Amino acid sequence: MYDALVSTSEKLVEAAQELLWERGYVGTSPKALQRRSGAGQGSMYHHFHGKHDLARTAIRRTAEELRATAEADLGGGGGAVERVEAYLLRERDVLRGCRLGGLAQDPDVAADPELRRPLEETFGWLRGRLAEVLEEGRAGGEFTAALDARDTAAAVVAVVQGGYVLARSAADPAPFRQAVEGLLALLRASATAPRP
Amino acid sequence: MYDALVSTSEKLVEAAQELLWERGYVGTSPKALQRRSGAGQGSMYHHFHGKHDLARTAIRRTAEELRATAEADLGGGGGAVERVEAYLLRERDVLRGCRLGGLAQDPDVAADPELRRPLEETFGWLRGRLAEVLEEGRAGGEFTAALDARDTAAAVVAVVQGGYVLARSAADPAPFRQAVEGLLALLRASATAPRP
DNA sequence: GTCTATAATAAGATAGAC
DNA sequence: GTCTATCTTATTATAGAC
């Protein structure tokens, strides 16, 4: 609603976010961006320098949103295991893949520091944030003292990103759920085993 | 060497394997395939129906190769932990990503059953093969009896695929290694903890 | 700010000579 | 089997009127 109140520039950015998610950077054309946003040829080049500039803006926006979503899970109450579970078990549109992680495979994104940096920063932050939570849990006796928070955090994020790859390969969300369950079981075992 | 003995058809398939790895399906043009292979315009369309047909052949070839490589690790000697370690710690060109898994993000591959099926079959086989190894280990007392071999197998493959995503996002192989180490630590803890 | 030309280059393939 | 020509449609913009 209030569509008329959404600026052309804003509609272009939102269209770019969608198309980058669906088709990546190399798979998204200026024409497709114009069609999806409803903006004309001239409008797009008035508001942005071109496809690259618009994509840059859209990727940064998506990165901010993803970070906020993750913080909602990780900053909640409960113990470390519960917060990591909240992150891992959050409802996801598994077959569409990660809005940000999917772009890591795009050759033009990987090769361009301006496009790649939001990915680097966001996943770097996410691994750090998960490591904080896990370290809190370790210090509080939730995990065995030997647990390496940073390595474990990387494994948690990797399972999610890899889960998307397996699910999209199979055209079925099941492998994503399996991978998450597999990791959670290991994590829970590592939490309870050393406490008799 | 003996380059003259490699047929044009073969050179086209190998060029397609490389370009699909580097640029995906949507990012690979017929012209690029011709340039990379050294084949002329007419030759490509003589040997294949077009880009789609050539890509289909190349993806199937890559899938076979990936399967053979994985079996070399998983079919070796040693216990379950050692064979899973062999798979996880195998030397990889981390920043280039997985030759097959990267294609899961390509919109045209995901949408086309002919192009997607080799991914589905290969990752399905890989998860099954890892589950066999893990189940062997569980039955042999290497792991806690509660370990779910299929879920754990999915987690193992997901960590590798997600590790590629994190490494490419960071333009640095370190997150891949961390994720693998994080998972291995959990797996080892699950193997030794219940054995006093 | 938006619109309609205009344009050089590439995509993806077909036709037919050699 | 390979080569050159040809074709249609997209890509990625720029120019300038409104």
Short mmCIF file of C-alpha atoms (C1' of nucleotides) in Angstrom, two decimals:
data_model
loop_
_atom_site.label_atom_id
_atom_site.label_comp_id
_atom_site.label_asym_id
_atom_site.label_seq_id
_atom_site.Cartn_x
_atom_site.Cartn_y
_atom_site.Cartn_z
CA MET A 1 0.00 0.00 0.00
CA TYR A 2 0.87 3.66 -0.46
CA ASP A 3 2.82 2.51 -3.49
CA ALA A 4 2.78 6.02 -4.81
CA LEU A 5 4.81 7.08 -1.80
CA VAL A 6 7.66 4.73 -2.68
CA SER A 7 10.18 6.61 -4.76
CA THR A 8 11.46 5.35 -8.09
CA SER A 9 14.92 5.10 -6.62
CA GLU A 10 13.58 2.92 -3.80
CA LYS A 11 11.68 0.70 -6.23
CA LEU A 12 14.84 0.23 -8.27
CA VAL A 13 16.82 -0.84 -5.22
CA GLU A 14 14.13 -3.30 -4.15
CA ALA A 15 13.89 -4.74 -7.66
CA ALA A 16 17.67 -5.14 -7.69
CA GLN A 17 17.58 -6.93 -4.33
CA GLU A 18 15.04 -9.39 -5.71
CA LEU A 19 16.78 -9.99 -9.01
CA LEU A 20 20.22 -10.38 -7.45
CA TRP A 21 18.71 -13.01 -5.18
CA GLU A 22 16.97 -14.82 -8.02
CA ARG A 23 19.49 -14.51 -10.83
CA GLY A 24 22.76 -13.18 -9.44
CA TYR A 25 24.68 -10.24 -10.86
CA VAL A 26 25.73 -11.69 -14.21
CA GLY A 27 22.20 -13.00 -14.73
CA THR A 28 20.52 -9.65 -14.11
CA SER A 29 20.18 -7.21 -17.01
CA PRO A 30 19.37 -3.48 -16.92
CA LYS A 31 16.20 -4.25 -18.86
CA ALA A 32 15.09 -6.74 -16.23
CA LEU A 33 15.77 -4.20 -13.49
CA GLN A 34 13.65 -1.64 -15.29
CA ARG A 35 10.80 -4.06 -15.90
CA ARG A 36 10.75 -5.36 -12.33
CA SER A 37 10.88 -1.90 -10.77
CA GLY A 38 8.53 -0.23 -13.18
CA ALA A 39 11.13 2.46 -13.82
CA GLY A 40 11.88 3.62 -17.33
CA GLN A 41 15.19 3.42 -19.12
CA GLY A 42 16.05 7.05 -18.40
CA SER A 43 15.02 6.87 -14.74
CA MET A 44 17.41 4.11 -13.92
CA TYR A 45 20.36 6.01 -15.37
CA HIS A 46 19.21 9.19 -13.68
CA HIS A 47 19.23 7.65 -10.19
CA PHE A 48 22.24 5.36 -10.62
CA HIS A 49 25.35 5.29 -12.75
CA GLY A 50 24.35 1.92 -14.13
CA LYS A 51 23.85 -1.71 -13.23
CA HIS A 52 26.99 -1.86 -11.12
CA ASP A 53 26.07 1.16 -9.02
CA LEU A 54 22.52 -0.04 -8.44
CA ALA A 55 23.70 -3.53 -7.54
CA ARG A 56 26.21 -2.09 -5.09
CA THR A 57 23.45 -0.21 -3.31
CA ALA A 58 21.15 -3.24 -3.30
CA ILE A 59 23.80 -5.62 -1.94
CA ARG A 60 24.63 -3.25 0.92
CA ARG A 61 20.97 -2.96 1.78
CA THR A 62 20.53 -6.74 1.77
CA ALA A 63 23.59 -7.14 3.97
CA GLU A 64 22.16 -4.73 6.56
CA GLU A 65 18.85 -6.58 6.58
CA LEU A 66 20.49 -9.96 6.95
CA ARG A 67 22.55 -8.73 9.84
CA ALA A 68 19.49 -7.37 11.63
CA THR A 69 17.67 -10.67 11.17
CA ALA A 70 20.59 -12.65 12.57
CA GLU A 71 20.98 -10.34 15.54
CA ALA A 72 17.30 -10.87 16.39
CA ASP A 73 18.08 -14.58 16.85
CA LEU A 74 21.48 -14.26 18.50
CA GLY A 75 20.74 -11.37 20.82
CA GLY A 76 17.67 -13.03 22.32
CA GLY A 77 17.42 -14.59 25.73
CA GLY A 78 18.40 -18.09 26.78
CA GLY A 79 21.64 -19.98 26.83
CA ALA A 80 24.19 -20.28 24.05
CA VAL A 81 22.73 -23.50 22.69
CA GLU A 82 19.28 -21.97 22.55
CA ARG A 83 20.45 -18.88 20.70
CA VAL A 84 22.46 -20.88 18.18
CA GLU A 85 19.39 -23.09 17.75
CA ALA A 86 17.25 -20.01 17.17
CA TYR A 87 19.63 -18.98 14.40
CA LEU A 88 19.85 -22.43 12.84
CA LEU A 89 16.17 -23.28 13.07
CA ARG A 90 14.77 -19.94 11.94
CA GLU A 91 12.26 -20.34 9.13
CA ARG A 92 13.95 -19.92 5.78
CA ASP A 93 12.98 -19.97 2.14
CA VAL A 94 15.49 -22.74 1.64
CA LEU A 95 15.12 -23.33 -2.08
CA ARG A 96 15.70 -19.68 -2.87
CA GLY A 97 19.06 -19.81 -1.14
CA CYS A 98 20.83 -17.13 0.87
CA ARG A 99 20.32 -13.62 -0.50
CA LEU A 100 23.93 -12.80 0.24
CA GLY A 101 25.73 -16.15 0.17
CA GLY A 102 24.46 -16.93 -3.31
CA LEU A 103 26.35 -13.93 -4.63
CA ALA A 104 29.66 -15.38 -3.45
CA GLN A 105 29.48 -17.72 -6.43
CA ASP A 106 28.85 -14.92 -8.93
CA PRO A 107 32.09 -14.31 -10.82
CA ASP A 108 31.58 -10.57 -11.22
CA VAL A 109 30.75 -10.15 -7.53
CA ALA A 110 33.73 -12.20 -6.39
CA ALA A 111 36.05 -10.26 -8.68
CA ASP A 112 34.84 -6.79 -7.66
CA PRO A 113 35.82 -5.61 -4.17
CA GLU A 114 32.98 -3.07 -4.07
CA LEU A 115 30.38 -5.75 -4.65
CA ARG A 116 32.11 -8.40 -2.56
CA ARG A 117 32.87 -6.33 0.55
CA PRO A 118 29.33 -6.44 2.00
CA LEU A 119 29.55 -10.23 1.88
CA GLU A 120 32.93 -10.26 3.55
CA GLU A 121 31.83 -7.86 6.27
CA THR A 122 28.50 -9.53 6.95
CA PHE A 123 29.80 -13.08 7.15
CA GLY A 124 32.78 -11.85 9.13
CA TRP A 125 30.46 -10.14 11.60
CA LEU A 126 28.17 -13.18 11.75
CA ARG A 127 31.02 -15.56 12.53
CA GLY A 128 32.27 -13.17 15.19
CA ARG A 129 28.84 -12.76 16.74
CA LEU A 130 28.27 -16.52 16.85
CA ALA A 131 31.73 -16.96 18.35
CA GLU A 132 30.82 -14.53 21.13
CA VAL A 133 27.68 -16.48 21.93
CA LEU A 134 29.54 -19.80 21.89
CA GLU A 135 32.36 -18.42 24.00
CA GLU A 136 29.84 -17.18 26.54
CA GLY A 137 28.40 -20.67 26.64
CA ARG A 138 31.80 -22.25 27.02
CA ALA A 139 32.80 -19.87 29.82
CA GLY A 140 29.47 -20.55 31.52
CA GLY A 141 30.04 -24.31 31.46
CA GLU A 142 27.50 -25.10 28.74
CA PHE A 143 30.20 -26.69 26.58
CA THR A 144 33.34 -28.66 27.12
CA ALA A 145 36.24 -26.34 27.91
CA ALA A 146 38.03 -27.52 24.77
CA LEU A 147 35.46 -26.01 22.40
CA ASP A 148 36.99 -23.51 19.97
CA ALA A 149 34.35 -20.80 19.63
CA ARG A 150 35.66 -19.33 16.38
CA ASP A 151 36.02 -22.64 14.56
CA THR A 152 32.63 -23.78 15.77
CA ALA A 153 31.06 -20.49 14.69
CA ALA A 154 32.49 -20.92 11.20
CA ALA A 155 31.07 -24.44 11.07
CA VAL A 156 27.62 -23.17 12.08
CA VAL A 157 27.51 -20.55 9.33
CA ALA A 158 28.98 -23.00 6.81
CA VAL A 159 26.31 -25.59 7.55
CA VAL A 160 23.62 -23.05 6.75
CA GLN A 161 25.29 -21.87 3.55
CA GLY A 162 26.12 -25.40 2.47
CA GLY A 163 22.64 -26.55 3.40
CA TYR A 164 21.29 -24.12 0.83
CA VAL A 165 23.61 -25.59 -1.80
CA LEU A 166 22.49 -29.15 -1.05
CA ALA A 167 18.81 -28.20 -1.00
CA ARG A 168 18.98 -26.33 -4.29
CA SER A 169 20.92 -29.19 -5.87
CA ALA A 170 18.18 -31.60 -4.84
CA ALA A 171 15.31 -29.16 -5.46
CA ASP A 172 14.22 -30.23 -1.98
CA PRO A 173 14.63 -28.51 1.40
CA ALA A 174 15.27 -31.82 3.20
CA PRO A 175 19.09 -31.86 2.99
CA PHE A 176 19.17 -28.40 4.55
CA ARG A 177 17.18 -29.62 7.56
CA GLN A 178 19.31 -32.74 7.82
CA ALA A 179 22.55 -30.81 7.84
CA VAL A 180 21.25 -28.47 10.52
CA GLU A 181 20.01 -31.38 12.63
CA GLY A 182 23.33 -33.15 12.19
CA LEU A 183 25.28 -30.17 13.43
CA LEU A 184 22.90 -29.47 16.30
CA ALA A 185 23.17 -33.06 17.49
CA LEU A 186 26.96 -32.80 17.55
CA LEU A 187 26.77 -29.48 19.35
CA ARG A 188 24.36 -30.82 21.97
CA ALA A 189 26.53 -33.89 22.47
CA SER A 190 29.51 -31.62 23.01
CA ALA A 191 27.47 -29.67 25.54
CA THR A 192 26.17 -32.52 27.66
CA ALA A 193 28.72 -35.34 27.32
CA PRO A 194 31.35 -33.94 29.69
CA ARG A 195 28.77 -33.15 32.44
CA PRO A 196 28.04 -36.36 34.40
CA MET B 1 51.17 -33.01 -24.60
CA TYR B 2 49.83 -34.82 -27.67
CA ASP B 3 47.40 -31.95 -27.95
CA ALA B 4 46.77 -32.85 -31.56
CA LEU B 5 45.35 -36.14 -30.39
CA VAL B 6 42.65 -34.44 -28.35
CA SER B 7 39.51 -34.14 -30.45
CA THR B 8 37.70 -30.87 -30.92
CA SER B 9 34.69 -32.33 -29.17
CA GLU B 10 36.86 -33.20 -26.18
CA LYS B 11 38.42 -29.76 -26.11
CA LEU B 12 34.96 -28.20 -26.13
CA VAL B 13 33.85 -30.29 -23.17
CA GLU B 14 36.98 -29.43 -21.20
CA ALA B 15 36.59 -25.73 -21.98
CA ALA B 16 32.98 -25.93 -20.85
CA GLN B 17 34.01 -27.61 -17.60
CA GLU B 18 36.46 -24.79 -16.91
CA LEU B 19 34.11 -21.97 -17.82
CA LEU B 20 31.17 -23.42 -15.90
CA TRP B 21 33.45 -23.59 -12.88
CA GLU B 22 34.71 -20.04 -13.31
CA ARG B 23 31.62 -18.22 -14.54
CA GLY B 24 28.59 -20.51 -14.17
CA TYR B 25 26.06 -21.24 -16.89
CA VAL B 26 24.49 -17.81 -17.28
CA GLY B 27 27.94 -16.24 -17.26
CA THR B 28 29.32 -18.47 -20.02
CA SER B 29 28.73 -17.47 -23.64
CA PRO B 30 29.08 -19.57 -26.80
CA LYS B 31 31.81 -17.19 -27.93
CA ALA B 32 33.76 -17.77 -24.72
CA LEU B 33 33.42 -21.54 -25.17
CA GLN B 34 34.77 -21.28 -28.68
CA ARG B 35 37.66 -19.06 -27.67
CA ARG B 36 38.66 -21.21 -24.70
CA SER B 37 38.49 -24.48 -26.63
CA GLY B 38 40.05 -23.19 -29.80
CA ALA B 39 37.07 -24.53 -31.75
CA GLY B 40 35.42 -22.41 -34.42
CA GLN B 41 31.82 -21.26 -34.49
CA GLY B 42 30.77 -24.02 -36.87
CA SER B 43 32.60 -26.76 -34.97
CA MET B 44 30.78 -26.12 -31.76
CA TYR B 45 27.39 -26.38 -33.44
CA HIS B 46 28.51 -29.44 -35.36
CA HIS B 47 29.43 -31.40 -32.22
CA PHE B 48 26.68 -30.07 -29.93
CA HIS B 49 23.19 -28.67 -30.33
CA GLY B 50 24.27 -25.50 -28.56
CA LYS B 51 25.37 -24.09 -25.26
CA HIS B 52 22.82 -26.09 -23.30
CA ASP B 53 23.81 -29.42 -24.81
CA LEU B 54 27.52 -28.78 -24.33
CA ALA B 55 26.99 -27.65 -20.73
CA ARG B 56 24.91 -30.75 -20.03
CA THR B 57 27.76 -32.96 -21.20
CA ALA B 58 30.35 -30.97 -19.24
CA ILE B 59 28.36 -31.02 -16.00
CA ARG B 60 27.90 -34.79 -16.20
CA ARG B 61 31.60 -35.22 -16.77
CA THR B 62 32.47 -33.01 -13.81
CA ALA B 63 30.04 -34.94 -11.63
CA GLU B 64 31.72 -38.24 -12.50
CA GLU B 65 35.14 -36.80 -11.71
CA LEU B 66 34.03 -35.36 -8.40
CA ARG B 67 32.53 -38.67 -7.39
CA ALA B 68 35.72 -40.54 -8.21
CA THR B 69 37.76 -38.07 -6.19
CA ALA B 70 35.48 -38.42 -3.17
CA GLU B 71 35.48 -42.20 -3.36
CA ALA B 72 39.28 -42.16 -3.28
CA ASP B 73 39.07 -40.52 0.16
CA LEU B 74 36.11 -42.41 1.54
CA GLY B 75 37.00 -45.87 0.25
CA GLY B 76 40.50 -45.79 1.75
CA GLY B 77 41.68 -47.64 4.80
CA GLY B 78 41.38 -46.62 8.42
CA GLY B 79 38.46 -45.95 10.71
CA ALA B 80 35.41 -43.84 10.01
CA VAL B 81 36.89 -40.72 11.58
CA GLU B 82 40.04 -41.07 9.48
CA ARG B 83 38.12 -41.47 6.24
CA VAL B 84 35.86 -38.51 6.96
CA GLU B 85 38.99 -36.55 7.84
CA ALA B 86 40.58 -37.59 4.56
CA TYR B 87 37.55 -36.20 2.76
CA LEU B 88 37.39 -32.98 4.77
CA LEU B 89 41.11 -32.25 4.76
CA ARG B 90 41.82 -33.08 1.14
CA GLU B 91 43.69 -30.28 -0.61
CA ARG B 92 41.26 -27.99 -2.39
CA ASP B 93 41.41 -24.89 -4.53
CA VAL B 94 39.20 -23.21 -1.97
CA LEU B 95 38.82 -19.79 -3.60
CA ARG B 96 37.66 -21.29 -6.87
CA GLY B 97 34.79 -23.03 -5.10
CA CYS B 98 33.21 -26.39 -5.80
CA ARG B 99 32.98 -27.21 -9.49
CA LEU B 100 29.55 -28.70 -8.96
CA GLY B 101 28.19 -26.95 -5.89
CA GLY B 102 28.74 -23.54 -7.39
CA LEU B 103 26.28 -24.39 -10.13
CA ALA B 104 23.49 -24.90 -7.58
CA GLN B 105 23.28 -21.12 -7.32
CA ASP B 106 23.02 -20.63 -11.09
CA PRO B 107 19.39 -19.82 -11.89
CA ASP B 108 19.36 -21.56 -15.25
CA VAL B 109 20.92 -24.71 -13.79
CA ALA B 110 18.52 -24.81 -10.84
CA ALA B 111 15.54 -24.33 -13.16
CA ASP B 112 16.55 -26.99 -15.70
CA PRO B 113 16.22 -30.62 -14.55
CA GLU B 114 18.70 -31.81 -17.19
CA LEU B 115 21.40 -29.51 -15.90
CA ARG B 116 20.49 -29.90 -12.24
CA ARG B 117 20.20 -33.69 -12.07
CA PRO B 118 23.96 -34.40 -11.98
CA LEU B 119 24.17 -32.15 -8.92
CA GLU B 120 21.26 -33.90 -7.25
CA GLU B 121 22.65 -37.34 -7.98
CA THR B 122 26.21 -36.56 -7.00
CA PHE B 123 25.43 -34.84 -3.71
CA GLY B 124 22.83 -37.50 -2.98
CA TRP B 125 25.41 -40.20 -3.57
CA LEU B 126 28.02 -38.33 -1.52
CA ARG B 127 25.73 -37.93 1.48
CA GLY B 128 24.81 -41.60 1.25
CA ARG B 129 28.41 -42.71 0.98
CA LEU B 130 29.44 -40.59 3.98
CA ALA B 131 26.46 -41.95 5.91
CA GLU B 132 27.68 -45.51 5.22
CA VAL B 133 31.11 -44.67 6.56
CA LEU B 134 29.69 -42.96 9.63
CA GLU B 135 27.25 -45.79 10.28
CA GLU B 136 30.12 -48.27 10.07
CA GLY B 137 31.94 -46.19 12.67
CA ARG B 138 28.91 -46.00 14.91
CA ALA B 139 28.27 -49.75 14.70
CA GLY B 140 31.96 -50.35 15.43
CA GLY B 141 31.83 -48.23 18.58
CA GLU B 142 33.78 -45.28 17.19
CA PHE B 143 30.88 -42.92 17.91
CA THR B 144 28.18 -42.59 20.50
CA ALA B 145 25.27 -44.90 19.66
CA ALA B 146 22.98 -41.88 19.33
CA LEU B 147 24.77 -40.52 16.27
CA ASP B 148 22.47 -40.14 13.24
CA ALA B 149 24.65 -41.11 10.30
CA ARG B 150 22.50 -39.46 7.62
CA ASP B 151 22.13 -36.13 9.40
CA THR B 152 25.82 -36.07 10.25
CA ALA B 153 26.74 -36.88 6.64
CA ALA B 154 24.61 -33.97 5.43
CA ALA B 155 26.38 -31.70 7.91
CA VAL B 156 29.79 -32.84 6.66
CA VAL B 157 28.99 -32.09 3.03
CA ALA B 158 27.30 -28.82 3.98
CA VAL B 159 30.35 -27.62 5.89
CA VAL B 160 32.49 -28.11 2.80
CA GLN B 161 30.03 -26.38 0.48
CA GLY B 162 29.39 -23.59 2.96
CA GLY B 163 33.11 -23.28 3.63
CA TYR B 164 33.57 -22.41 -0.04
CA VAL B 165 30.91 -19.71 0.26
CA LEU B 166 32.57 -18.15 3.31
CA ALA B 167 36.02 -18.31 1.74
CA ARG B 168 34.93 -16.72 -1.51
CA SER B 169 33.03 -14.02 0.40
CA ALA B 170 36.19 -13.19 2.30
CA ALA B 171 38.55 -13.74 -0.65
CA ASP B 172 40.50 -15.82 1.86
CA PRO B 173 40.65 -19.60 2.38
CA ALA B 174 40.81 -19.24 6.19
CA PRO B 175 37.07 -19.49 6.94
CA PHE B 176 36.93 -22.75 5.00
CA ARG B 177 39.66 -24.26 7.16
CA GLN B 178 38.02 -22.95 10.32
CA ALA B 179 34.65 -24.44 9.47
CA VAL B 180 36.24 -27.82 8.73
CA GLU B 181 38.22 -27.72 11.96
CA GLY B 182 35.13 -26.74 13.90
CA LEU B 183 33.16 -29.67 12.56
CA LEU B 184 36.02 -32.13 13.03
CA ALA B 185 36.42 -31.07 16.64
CA LEU B 186 32.74 -31.72 17.31
CA LEU B 187 32.94 -35.05 15.53
CA ARG B 188 36.00 -36.13 17.50
CA ALA B 189 34.37 -35.07 20.76
CA SER B 190 31.34 -37.13 19.86
CA ALA B 191 33.64 -40.06 19.19
CA THR B 192 35.67 -40.03 22.38
CA ALA B 193 33.42 -38.47 25.03
CA PRO B 194 31.22 -41.49 25.74
CA ARG B 195 34.19 -43.88 26.00
CA PRO B 196 35.63 -43.58 29.57
"C1'" DG C 1 12.91 13.34 -13.11
"C1'" DT C 2 11.14 10.94 -16.99
"C1'" DC C 3 10.79 9.86 -21.90
"C1'" DT C 4 12.14 8.34 -26.47
"C1'" DA C 5 15.85 7.75 -29.71
"C1'" DT C 6 20.27 5.91 -30.92
"C1'" DA C 7 24.30 2.89 -30.89
"C1'" DA C 8 28.18 -0.33 -30.38
"C1'" DT C 9 28.83 -4.80 -28.84
"C1'" DA C 10 27.57 -9.45 -27.53
"C1'" DA C 11 24.37 -13.55 -27.22
"C1'" DG C 12 22.82 -17.56 -29.32
"C1'" DA C 13 22.06 -19.74 -33.22
"C1'" DT C 14 21.21 -21.07 -38.57
"C1'" DA C 15 22.83 -21.62 -43.59
"C1'" DG C 16 25.53 -23.07 -46.80
"C1'" DA C 17 30.16 -23.09 -48.99
"C1'" DC C 18 34.39 -25.70 -48.71
"C1'" DG D 1 34.27 -31.50 -39.84
"C1'" DT D 2 35.39 -26.78 -40.31
"C1'" DC D 3 34.76 -22.02 -42.04
"C1'" DT D 4 32.58 -17.63 -43.01
"C1'" DA D 5 28.36 -15.09 -43.49
"C1'" DT D 6 24.05 -13.87 -41.72
"C1'" DC D 7 20.19 -13.10 -38.50
"C1'" DT D 8 17.42 -11.75 -34.42
"C1'" DT D 9 17.37 -10.29 -30.05
"C1'" DA D 10 19.56 -8.61 -25.86
"C1'" DT D 11 23.14 -5.90 -23.35
"C1'" DT D 12 24.67 -1.69 -21.47
"C1'" DA D 13 24.79 2.32 -22.02
"C1'" DT D 14 24.64 7.81 -23.96
"C1'" DA D 15 22.06 11.96 -25.87
"C1'" DG D 16 18.86 15.13 -25.77
"C1'" DA D 17 13.90 16.42 -25.85
"C1'" DC D 18 10.09 17.19 -22.60
#
